[in-house]
Amino acid sequence: MQVRLVDRHPEVPADQLVAQMVPPPMFDEVSFASYIPDPKEPSQAAAVRKAEDFGGRVAEINRAVNKKSLFGKRKAISGAGLYLDGGFGVGKTHLLASIFHSAPAPKSFGTFGEVTNLVGALGFNNAVERLSANSVLCIDEFELDDPGDTMLVSRLLTELSARGVSIVATSNTLPGQLGEGRFAAQDFLREIKKLGSIFEPVRVDGPDYRHRDLPPAPEPTSPELLTERATATTGSTLDEFDALLKHLSTLHPSKYGALISGVSSVFISNVHQVDDQAVALRIVVLADRLYDASTPVTVSGVKLDEVFSPEMLEGGYRKKYLRAISRLLALSRFEAAETAS
């Protein structure tokens, strides 16, 4: 019988949320040296140098913070801050993970959503205590589209920085607004007023590497072939789109990673365009977790670049939806390449 995601009901204890805050498996082996800057984009080479220098500062601050005074107290030293701003697929997460790997333990890495989920699961004070021993907190895809969450995380970062934890964050600038990147950085700095003086914004320009010289989105698979491929793929799951969306609504987003844990490939039938914001945002989180796990995706129905309505792609969550499309297309091409081989 074909395995389905809708039959899975994962439980993730809150005390494991901090322990699992590490870079996705695809970034396990990355380093500053393995980042290959585009020679046409000088900002990329400059960003590598800035990130590597920041990694060194993190280690220095951590040593100073942990050095006890004559009275046995930790020194009151603020952490450093770095903000990597740029478009989709220019290697910001690669640099973020490289900083994480270069930093002394304990340390944490998570998306903006994962950090807010952590605070929600542990409570604010408990989250501060658990993270305050870190040398660095790496936050991928820092978002400004939810004022409540943004201010919550800003308060968290203020508390952690005061305790000597360095903070590094990435954020996307919309492709149509690359010339306005500095404004995006200033928005970020204004939101975290108390941290603004220590955050250094660094621009990373370039085209989305996931789609350089690649064809358009793959055509959806026929329903019959989809079932056939799912059945023939060991460790895969096959779900009907609406049933999967309904199941996602019953799970906290912090469980989506556990939902797909151990799955070799995801097959989804009858994919169609969605126009409900809550549903669309769940798809975004699932796309992020699938991408983190490098899990191939194959669908029947509409193409994956048509799953979000045109109105949504012009709305306030546009960045999220474009990122999800970018990642889903990369995963669908991965599946297509494996099938061809």
mmCIF file of N, CA and C in Angstrom, residues 188-299:
data_model
loop_
_atom_site.group_PDB
_atom_site.id
_atom_site.type_symbol
_atom_site.label_atom_id
_atom_site.label_comp_id
_atom_site.label_asym_id
_atom_site.label_seq_id
_atom_site.Cartn_x
_atom_site.Cartn_y
_atom_site.Cartn_z
ATOM 1 N N PHE A 188 14.840 46.780 7.977
ATOM 2 C CA PHE A 188 15.253 45.774 8.950
ATOM 3 C C PHE A 188 15.879 46.460 10.169
ATOM 4 N N LEU A 189 16.782 47.391 9.910
ATOM 5 C CA LEU A 189 17.472 48.062 11.009
ATOM 6 C C LEU A 189 16.516 48.870 11.872
ATOM 7 N N ARG A 190 15.503 49.477 11.247
ATOM 8 C CA ARG A 190 14.526 50.246 12.021
ATOM 9 C C ARG A 190 13.700 49.339 12.916
ATOM 10 N N GLU A 191 13.372 48.142 12.407
ATOM 11 C CA GLU A 191 12.554 47.218 13.184
ATOM 12 C C GLU A 191 13.276 46.764 14.445
ATOM 13 N N ILE A 192 14.574 46.628 14.369
ATOM 14 C CA ILE A 192 15.332 46.196 15.545
ATOM 15 C C ILE A 192 16.184 47.361 16.025
ATOM 16 N N LYS A 193 15.499 48.383 16.503
ATOM 17 C CA LYS A 193 16.144 49.645 16.857
ATOM 18 C C LYS A 193 17.347 49.467 17.785
ATOM 19 N N LYS A 194 17.203 48.635 18.795
ATOM 20 C CA LYS A 194 18.270 48.501 19.778
ATOM 21 C C LYS A 194 19.484 47.768 19.215
ATOM 22 N N LEU A 195 19.281 47.025 18.121
ATOM 23 C CA LEU A 195 20.387 46.291 17.515
ATOM 24 C C LEU A 195 20.967 47.017 16.310
ATOM 25 N N GLY A 196 20.259 48.027 15.838
ATOM 26 C CA GLY A 196 20.648 48.679 14.596
ATOM 27 C C GLY A 196 22.084 49.146 14.554
ATOM 28 N N SER A 197 22.600 49.598 15.682
ATOM 29 C CA SER A 197 23.946 50.142 15.698
ATOM 30 C C SER A 197 25.020 49.087 15.502
ATOM 31 N N ILE A 198 24.702 47.809 15.745
ATOM 32 C CA ILE A 198 25.728 46.779 15.601
ATOM 33 C C ILE A 198 25.553 45.936 14.341
ATOM 34 N N PHE A 199 24.407 46.059 13.660
ATOM 35 C CA PHE A 199 24.196 45.278 12.450
ATOM 36 C C PHE A 199 24.841 45.959 11.248
ATOM 37 N N GLU A 200 25.616 45.198 10.517
ATOM 38 C CA GLU A 200 26.216 45.710 9.290
ATOM 39 C C GLU A 200 25.516 45.082 8.092
ATOM 40 N N PRO A 201 24.786 45.866 7.286
ATOM 41 C CA PRO A 201 24.126 45.299 6.107
ATOM 42 C C PRO A 201 25.120 45.083 4.972
ATOM 43 N N VAL A 202 25.077 43.898 4.383
ATOM 44 C CA VAL A 202 25.965 43.549 3.278
ATOM 45 C C VAL A 202 25.131 43.072 2.100
ATOM 46 N N ARG A 203 25.312 43.668 0.962
ATOM 47 C CA ARG A 203 24.538 43.350 -0.237
ATOM 48 C C ARG A 203 25.153 42.166 -0.982
ATOM 49 N N VAL A 204 24.290 41.216 -1.435
ATOM 50 C CA VAL A 204 24.738 40.088 -2.249
ATOM 51 C C VAL A 204 23.864 40.050 -3.501
ATOM 52 N N ASP A 205 24.413 40.459 -4.654
ATOM 53 C CA ASP A 205 23.647 40.520 -5.893
ATOM 54 C C ASP A 205 23.889 39.295 -6.769
ATOM 55 N N GLY A 206 23.006 39.130 -7.766
ATOM 56 C CA GLY A 206 23.184 38.052 -8.740
ATOM 57 C C GLY A 206 21.879 37.360 -9.063
ATOM 58 N N PRO A 207 21.858 36.572 -10.152
ATOM 59 C CA PRO A 207 20.662 35.808 -10.525
ATOM 60 C C PRO A 207 20.499 34.583 -9.645
ATOM 61 N N ASP A 208 19.300 34.045 -9.596
ATOM 62 C CA ASP A 208 18.985 32.844 -8.816
ATOM 63 C C ASP A 208 19.736 31.658 -9.409
ATOM 64 N N TYR A 209 20.715 31.127 -8.660
ATOM 65 C CA TYR A 209 21.525 30.025 -9.188
ATOM 66 C C TYR A 209 20.696 28.782 -9.470
ATOM 67 N N ARG A 210 19.530 28.653 -8.802
ATOM 68 C CA ARG A 210 18.709 27.455 -8.996
ATOM 69 C C ARG A 210 18.120 27.395 -10.396
ATOM 70 N N HIS A 211 18.089 28.557 -11.086
ATOM 71 C CA HIS A 211 17.428 28.598 -12.384
ATOM 72 C C HIS A 211 18.315 29.142 -13.509
ATOM 73 N N ARG A 212 19.619 29.265 -13.243
ATOM 74 C CA ARG A 212 20.509 29.748 -14.287
ATOM 75 C C ARG A 212 20.569 28.729 -15.419
ATOM 76 N N ASP A 213 20.290 29.203 -16.630
ATOM 77 C CA ASP A 213 20.384 28.373 -17.833
ATOM 78 C C ASP A 213 19.511 27.135 -17.766
ATOM 79 N N LEU A 214 18.398 27.200 -17.025
ATOM 80 C CA LEU A 214 17.493 26.061 -16.914
ATOM 81 C C LEU A 214 16.197 26.347 -17.662
ATOM 82 N N PRO A 215 15.526 25.287 -18.143
ATOM 83 C CA PRO A 215 14.253 25.469 -18.843
ATOM 84 C C PRO A 215 13.163 25.894 -17.875
ATOM 85 N N PRO A 216 11.978 26.279 -18.396
ATOM 86 C CA PRO A 216 10.863 26.658 -17.533
ATOM 87 C C PRO A 216 10.418 25.493 -16.649
ATOM 88 N N ALA A 217 9.431 25.747 -15.824
ATOM 89 C CA ALA A 217 8.927 24.722 -14.915
ATOM 90 C C ALA A 217 8.539 23.456 -15.682
ATOM 91 N N PRO A 218 8.905 22.280 -15.157
ATOM 92 C CA PRO A 218 8.536 21.027 -15.813
ATOM 93 C C PRO A 218 7.014 20.891 -15.934
ATOM 94 N N GLU A 219 6.575 20.258 -16.995
ATOM 95 C CA GLU A 219 5.145 19.997 -17.145
ATOM 96 C C GLU A 219 4.700 18.983 -16.104
ATOM 97 N N PRO A 220 3.494 19.133 -15.564
ATOM 98 C CA PRO A 220 2.999 18.162 -14.589
ATOM 99 C C PRO A 220 2.935 16.764 -15.195
ATOM 100 N N THR A 221 3.081 15.772 -14.341
ATOM 101 C CA THR A 221 2.998 14.377 -14.756
ATOM 102 C C THR A 221 1.526 13.965 -14.858
ATOM 103 N N SER A 222 1.227 13.051 -15.744
ATOM 104 C CA SER A 222 -0.150 12.565 -15.842
ATOM 105 C C SER A 222 -0.504 11.802 -14.572
ATOM 106 N N PRO A 223 -1.786 11.791 -14.182
ATOM 107 C CA PRO A 223 -2.193 11.091 -12.960
ATOM 108 C C PRO A 223 -1.766 9.623 -12.947
ATOM 109 N N GLU A 224 -1.894 8.959 -14.104
ATOM 110 C CA GLU A 224 -1.544 7.542 -14.172
ATOM 111 C C GLU A 224 -0.046 7.326 -13.951
ATOM 112 N N LEU A 225 0.766 8.155 -14.612
ATOM 113 C CA LEU A 225 2.217 8.018 -14.490
ATOM 114 C C LEU A 225 2.685 8.422 -13.095
ATOM 115 N N LEU A 226 2.012 9.394 -12.500
ATOM 116 C CA LEU A 226 2.366 9.811 -11.147
ATOM 117 C C LEU A 226 2.238 8.639 -10.177
ATOM 118 N N THR A 227 1.115 7.949 -10.239
ATOM 119 C CA THR A 227 0.892 6.795 -9.364
ATOM 120 C C THR A 227 1.921 5.704 -9.634
ATOM 121 N N GLU A 228 2.203 5.488 -10.907
ATOM 122 C CA GLU A 228 3.176 4.458 -11.294
ATOM 123 C C GLU A 228 4.556 4.767 -10.737
ATOM 124 N N ARG A 229 4.980 6.030 -10.846
ATOM 125 C CA ARG A 229 6.304 6.416 -10.349
ATOM 126 C C ARG A 229 6.367 6.344 -8.828
ATOM 127 N N ALA A 230 5.299 6.781 -8.172
ATOM 128 C CA ALA A 230 5.269 6.738 -6.712
ATOM 129 C C ALA A 230 5.380 5.306 -6.214
ATOM 130 N N THR A 231 4.656 4.404 -6.852
ATOM 131 C CA THR A 231 4.669 2.997 -6.458
ATOM 132 C C THR A 231 6.051 2.385 -6.649
ATOM 133 N N ALA A 232 6.752 2.837 -7.683
ATOM 134 C CA ALA A 232 8.062 2.272 -8.009
ATOM 135 C C ALA A 232 9.209 2.899 -7.218
ATOM 136 N N THR A 233 8.927 3.972 -6.480
ATOM 137 C CA THR A 233 9.976 4.686 -5.751
ATOM 138 C C THR A 233 9.960 4.305 -4.276
ATOM 139 N N THR A 234 10.995 3.623 -3.842
ATOM 140 C CA THR A 234 11.088 3.187 -2.454
ATOM 141 C C THR A 234 11.134 4.384 -1.504
ATOM 142 N N GLY A 235 10.330 4.320 -0.466
ATOM 143 C CA GLY A 235 10.349 5.368 0.550
ATOM 144 C C GLY A 235 9.589 6.622 0.181
ATOM 145 N N SER A 236 8.822 6.577 -0.901
ATOM 146 C CA SER A 236 8.097 7.759 -1.353
ATOM 147 C C SER A 236 6.709 7.845 -0.712
ATOM 148 N N THR A 237 6.077 9.011 -0.873
ATOM 149 C CA THR A 237 4.697 9.184 -0.440
ATOM 150 C C THR A 237 3.873 9.699 -1.608
ATOM 151 N N LEU A 238 2.582 9.402 -1.602
ATOM 152 C CA LEU A 238 1.661 9.870 -2.631
ATOM 153 C C LEU A 238 0.420 10.416 -1.944
ATOM 154 N N ASP A 239 0.144 11.700 -2.178
ATOM 155 C CA ASP A 239 -1.000 12.341 -1.531
ATOM 156 C C ASP A 239 -1.810 13.139 -2.535
ATOM 157 N N GLU A 240 -3.108 13.235 -2.271
ATOM 158 C CA GLU A 240 -3.979 14.110 -3.039
ATOM 159 C C GLU A 240 -3.841 15.508 -2.460
ATOM 160 N N PHE A 241 -3.731 16.510 -3.311
ATOM 161 C CA PHE A 241 -3.379 17.872 -2.902
ATOM 162 C C PHE A 241 -4.296 18.419 -1.816
ATOM 163 N N ASP A 242 -5.598 18.394 -2.026
ATOM 164 C CA ASP A 242 -6.516 18.957 -1.044
ATOM 165 C C ASP A 242 -6.458 18.217 0.283
ATOM 166 N N ALA A 243 -6.310 16.889 0.224
ATOM 167 C CA ALA A 243 -6.218 16.108 1.458
ATOM 168 C C ALA A 243 -4.945 16.476 2.225
ATOM 169 N N LEU A 244 -3.855 16.693 1.493
ATOM 170 C CA LEU A 244 -2.604 17.078 2.134
ATOM 171 C C LEU A 244 -2.729 18.463 2.771
ATOM 172 N N LEU A 245 -3.359 19.386 2.062
ATOM 173 C CA LEU A 245 -3.539 20.737 2.612
ATOM 174 C C LEU A 245 -4.382 20.700 3.888
ATOM 175 N N LYS A 246 -5.400 19.876 3.898
ATOM 176 C CA LYS A 246 -6.242 19.742 5.086
ATOM 177 C C LYS A 246 -5.431 19.179 6.251
ATOM 178 N N HIS A 247 -4.575 18.200 5.951
ATOM 179 C CA HIS A 247 -3.752 17.588 6.997
ATOM 180 C C HIS A 247 -2.763 18.608 7.560
ATOM 181 N N LEU A 248 -2.169 19.425 6.693
ATOM 182 C CA LEU A 248 -1.223 20.436 7.155
ATOM 183 C C LEU A 248 -1.886 21.404 8.133
ATOM 184 N N SER A 249 -3.167 21.667 7.937
ATOM 185 C CA SER A 249 -3.874 22.603 8.816
ATOM 186 C C SER A 249 -4.028 22.059 10.228
ATOM 187 N N THR A 250 -3.828 20.747 10.400
ATOM 188 C CA THR A 250 -3.963 20.137 11.727
ATOM 189 C C THR A 250 -2.638 20.069 12.473
ATOM 190 N N LEU A 251 -1.544 20.427 11.794
ATOM 191 C CA LEU A 251 -0.214 20.315 12.392
ATOM 192 C C LEU A 251 0.398 21.693 12.616
ATOM 193 N N HIS A 252 1.111 21.847 13.718
ATOM 194 C CA HIS A 252 1.884 23.073 13.923
ATOM 195 C C HIS A 252 3.031 23.072 12.909
ATOM 196 N N PRO A 253 3.339 24.225 12.308
ATOM 197 C CA PRO A 253 4.409 24.273 11.302
ATOM 198 C C PRO A 253 5.741 23.718 11.790
ATOM 199 N N SER A 254 5.990 23.738 13.085
ATOM 200 C CA SER A 254 7.240 23.193 13.620
ATOM 201 C C SER A 254 7.339 21.690 13.412
ATOM 202 N N LYS A 255 6.211 21.047 13.046
ATOM 203 C CA LYS A 255 6.203 19.597 12.841
ATOM 204 C C LYS A 255 6.354 19.202 11.375
ATOM 205 N N TYR A 256 6.385 20.169 10.475
ATOM 206 C CA TYR A 256 6.444 19.831 9.057
ATOM 207 C C TYR A 256 7.733 19.098 8.693
ATOM 208 N N GLY A 257 8.830 19.441 9.365
ATOM 209 C CA GLY A 257 10.079 18.742 9.110
ATOM 210 C C GLY A 257 9.981 17.276 9.497
ATOM 211 N N ALA A 258 9.389 17.020 10.652
ATOM 212 C CA ALA A 258 9.206 15.635 11.095
ATOM 213 C C ALA A 258 8.223 14.899 10.189
ATOM 214 N N LEU A 259 7.273 15.640 9.611
ATOM 215 C CA LEU A 259 6.283 15.032 8.725
ATOM 216 C C LEU A 259 6.944 14.364 7.521
ATOM 217 N N ILE A 260 7.996 14.995 6.984
ATOM 218 C CA ILE A 260 8.641 14.443 5.781
ATOM 219 C C ILE A 260 9.939 13.707 6.098
ATOM 220 N N SER A 261 10.249 13.564 7.382
ATOM 221 C CA SER A 261 11.492 12.888 7.771
ATOM 222 C C SER A 261 11.538 11.459 7.228
ATOM 223 N N GLY A 262 12.629 11.115 6.563
ATOM 224 C CA GLY A 262 12.804 9.765 6.031
ATOM 225 C C GLY A 262 12.120 9.507 4.707
ATOM 226 N N VAL A 263 11.383 10.490 4.182
ATOM 227 C CA VAL A 263 10.693 10.327 2.904
ATOM 228 C C VAL A 263 11.685 10.560 1.761
ATOM 229 N N SER A 264 11.744 9.650 0.818
ATOM 230 C CA SER A 264 12.710 9.754 -0.274
ATOM 231 C C SER A 264 12.244 10.678 -1.382
ATOM 232 N N SER A 265 10.928 10.732 -1.608
ATOM 233 C CA SER A 265 10.377 11.548 -2.686
ATOM 234 C C SER A 265 8.891 11.769 -2.426
ATOM 235 N N VAL A 266 8.424 12.975 -2.748
ATOM 236 C CA VAL A 266 7.013 13.317 -2.507
ATOM 237 C C VAL A 266 6.281 13.443 -3.835
ATOM 238 N N PHE A 267 5.161 12.736 -3.942
ATOM 239 C CA PHE A 267 4.305 12.793 -5.126
ATOM 240 C C PHE A 267 2.950 13.348 -4.697
ATOM 241 N N ILE A 268 2.453 14.343 -5.446
ATOM 242 C CA ILE A 268 1.190 14.990 -5.088
ATOM 243 C C ILE A 268 0.294 15.064 -6.318
ATOM 244 N N SER A 269 -0.911 14.550 -6.201
ATOM 245 C CA SER A 269 -1.847 14.544 -7.325
ATOM 246 C C SER A 269 -2.825 15.706 -7.248
ATOM 247 N N ASN A 270 -3.356 16.079 -8.412
ATOM 248 C CA ASN A 270 -4.425 17.094 -8.513
ATOM 249 C C ASN A 270 -4.038 18.449 -7.918
ATOM 250 N N VAL A 271 -2.799 18.861 -8.113
ATOM 251 C CA VAL A 271 -2.388 20.180 -7.635
ATOM 252 C C VAL A 271 -3.151 21.251 -8.405
ATOM 253 N N HIS A 272 -3.634 22.273 -7.681
ATOM 254 C CA HIS A 272 -4.376 23.354 -8.326
ATOM 255 C C HIS A 272 -3.976 24.676 -7.685
ATOM 256 N N GLN A 273 -4.379 25.751 -8.301
ATOM 257 C CA GLN A 273 -4.068 27.072 -7.777
ATOM 258 C C GLN A 273 -4.837 27.318 -6.481
ATOM 259 N N VAL A 274 -4.181 27.936 -5.519
ATOM 260 C CA VAL A 274 -4.840 28.265 -4.251
ATOM 261 C C VAL A 274 -4.966 29.780 -4.124
ATOM 262 N N ASP A 275 -6.016 30.212 -3.464
ATOM 263 C CA ASP A 275 -6.212 31.650 -3.281
ATOM 264 C C ASP A 275 -6.531 32.000 -1.830
ATOM 265 N N ASP A 276 -6.326 31.026 -0.935
ATOM 266 C CA ASP A 276 -6.524 31.256 0.491
ATOM 267 C C ASP A 276 -5.152 31.498 1.130
ATOM 268 N N GLN A 277 -4.991 32.639 1.781
ATOM 269 C CA GLN A 277 -3.694 33.028 2.326
ATOM 270 C C GLN A 277 -3.157 32.027 3.343
ATOM 271 N N ALA A 278 -3.999 31.570 4.253
ATOM 272 C CA ALA A 278 -3.556 30.639 5.291
ATOM 273 C C ALA A 278 -3.058 29.341 4.668
ATOM 274 N N VAL A 279 -3.793 28.847 3.685
ATOM 275 C CA VAL A 279 -3.400 27.619 2.990
ATOM 276 C C VAL A 279 -2.072 27.828 2.263
ATOM 277 N N ALA A 280 -1.951 28.958 1.590
ATOM 278 C CA ALA A 280 -0.735 29.245 0.825
ATOM 279 C C ALA A 280 0.492 29.322 1.725
ATOM 280 N N LEU A 281 0.332 29.916 2.900
ATOM 281 C CA LEU A 281 1.471 30.046 3.807
ATOM 282 C C LEU A 281 1.903 28.692 4.352
ATOM 283 N N ARG A 282 0.975 27.755 4.489
ATOM 284 C CA ARG A 282 1.357 26.395 4.900
ATOM 285 C C ARG A 282 2.165 25.723 3.791
ATOM 286 N N ILE A 283 1.790 25.971 2.546
ATOM 287 C CA ILE A 283 2.546 25.424 1.418
ATOM 288 C C ILE A 283 3.970 25.973 1.441
ATOM 289 N N VAL A 284 4.115 27.254 1.783
ATOM 290 C CA VAL A 284 5.435 27.868 1.853
ATOM 291 C C VAL A 284 6.310 27.141 2.876
ATOM 292 N N VAL A 285 5.777 26.883 4.057
ATOM 293 C CA VAL A 285 6.546 26.206 5.102
ATOM 294 C C VAL A 285 6.911 24.786 4.660
ATOM 295 N N LEU A 286 5.959 24.080 4.057
ATOM 296 C CA LEU A 286 6.244 22.727 3.587
ATOM 297 C C LEU A 286 7.325 22.762 2.512
ATOM 298 N N ALA A 287 7.246 23.728 1.599
ATOM 299 C CA ALA A 287 8.259 23.855 0.549
ATOM 300 C C ALA A 287 9.636 24.079 1.157
ATOM 301 N N ASP A 288 9.712 24.894 2.199
ATOM 302 C CA ASP A 288 10.991 25.147 2.866
ATOM 303 C C ASP A 288 11.555 23.870 3.474
ATOM 304 N N ARG A 289 10.711 23.103 4.141
ATOM 305 C CA ARG A 289 11.198 21.873 4.777
ATOM 306 C C ARG A 289 11.594 20.831 3.722
ATOM 307 N N LEU A 290 10.844 20.744 2.631
ATOM 308 C CA LEU A 290 11.204 19.825 1.551
ATOM 309 C C LEU A 290 12.536 20.221 0.941
ATOM 310 N N TYR A 291 12.730 21.514 0.765
ATOM 311 C CA TYR A 291 13.981 22.009 0.185
ATOM 312 C C TYR A 291 15.151 21.751 1.129
ATOM 313 N N ASP A 292 14.938 21.982 2.418
ATOM 314 C CA ASP A 292 15.986 21.719 3.400
ATOM 315 C C ASP A 292 16.442 20.266 3.334
ATOM 316 N N ALA A 293 15.482 19.359 3.123
ATOM 317 C CA ALA A 293 15.777 17.926 3.102
ATOM 318 C C ALA A 293 16.150 17.417 1.715
ATOM 319 N N SER A 294 16.167 18.304 0.716
ATOM 320 C CA SER A 294 16.468 17.915 -0.672
ATOM 321 C C SER A 294 15.547 16.787 -1.139
ATOM 322 N N THR A 295 14.276 16.895 -0.790
ATOM 323 C CA THR A 295 13.306 15.862 -1.146
ATOM 324 C C THR A 295 12.661 16.188 -2.488
ATOM 325 N N PRO A 296 12.853 15.345 -3.517
ATOM 326 C CA PRO A 296 12.264 15.602 -4.836
ATOM 327 C C PRO A 296 10.739 15.657 -4.771
ATOM 328 N N VAL A 297 10.162 16.477 -5.643
ATOM 329 C CA VAL A 297 8.709 16.651 -5.686
ATOM 330 C C VAL A 297 8.211 16.452 -7.110
ATOM 331 N N THR A 298 7.179 15.628 -7.275
ATOM 332 C CA THR A 298 6.546 15.423 -8.574
ATOM 333 C C THR A 298 5.040 15.601 -8.404
ATOM 334 N N VAL A 299 4.410 16.297 -9.344
ATOM 335 C CA VAL A 299 2.981 16.573 -9.202
ATOM 336 C C VAL A 299 2.222 16.298 -10.490
#
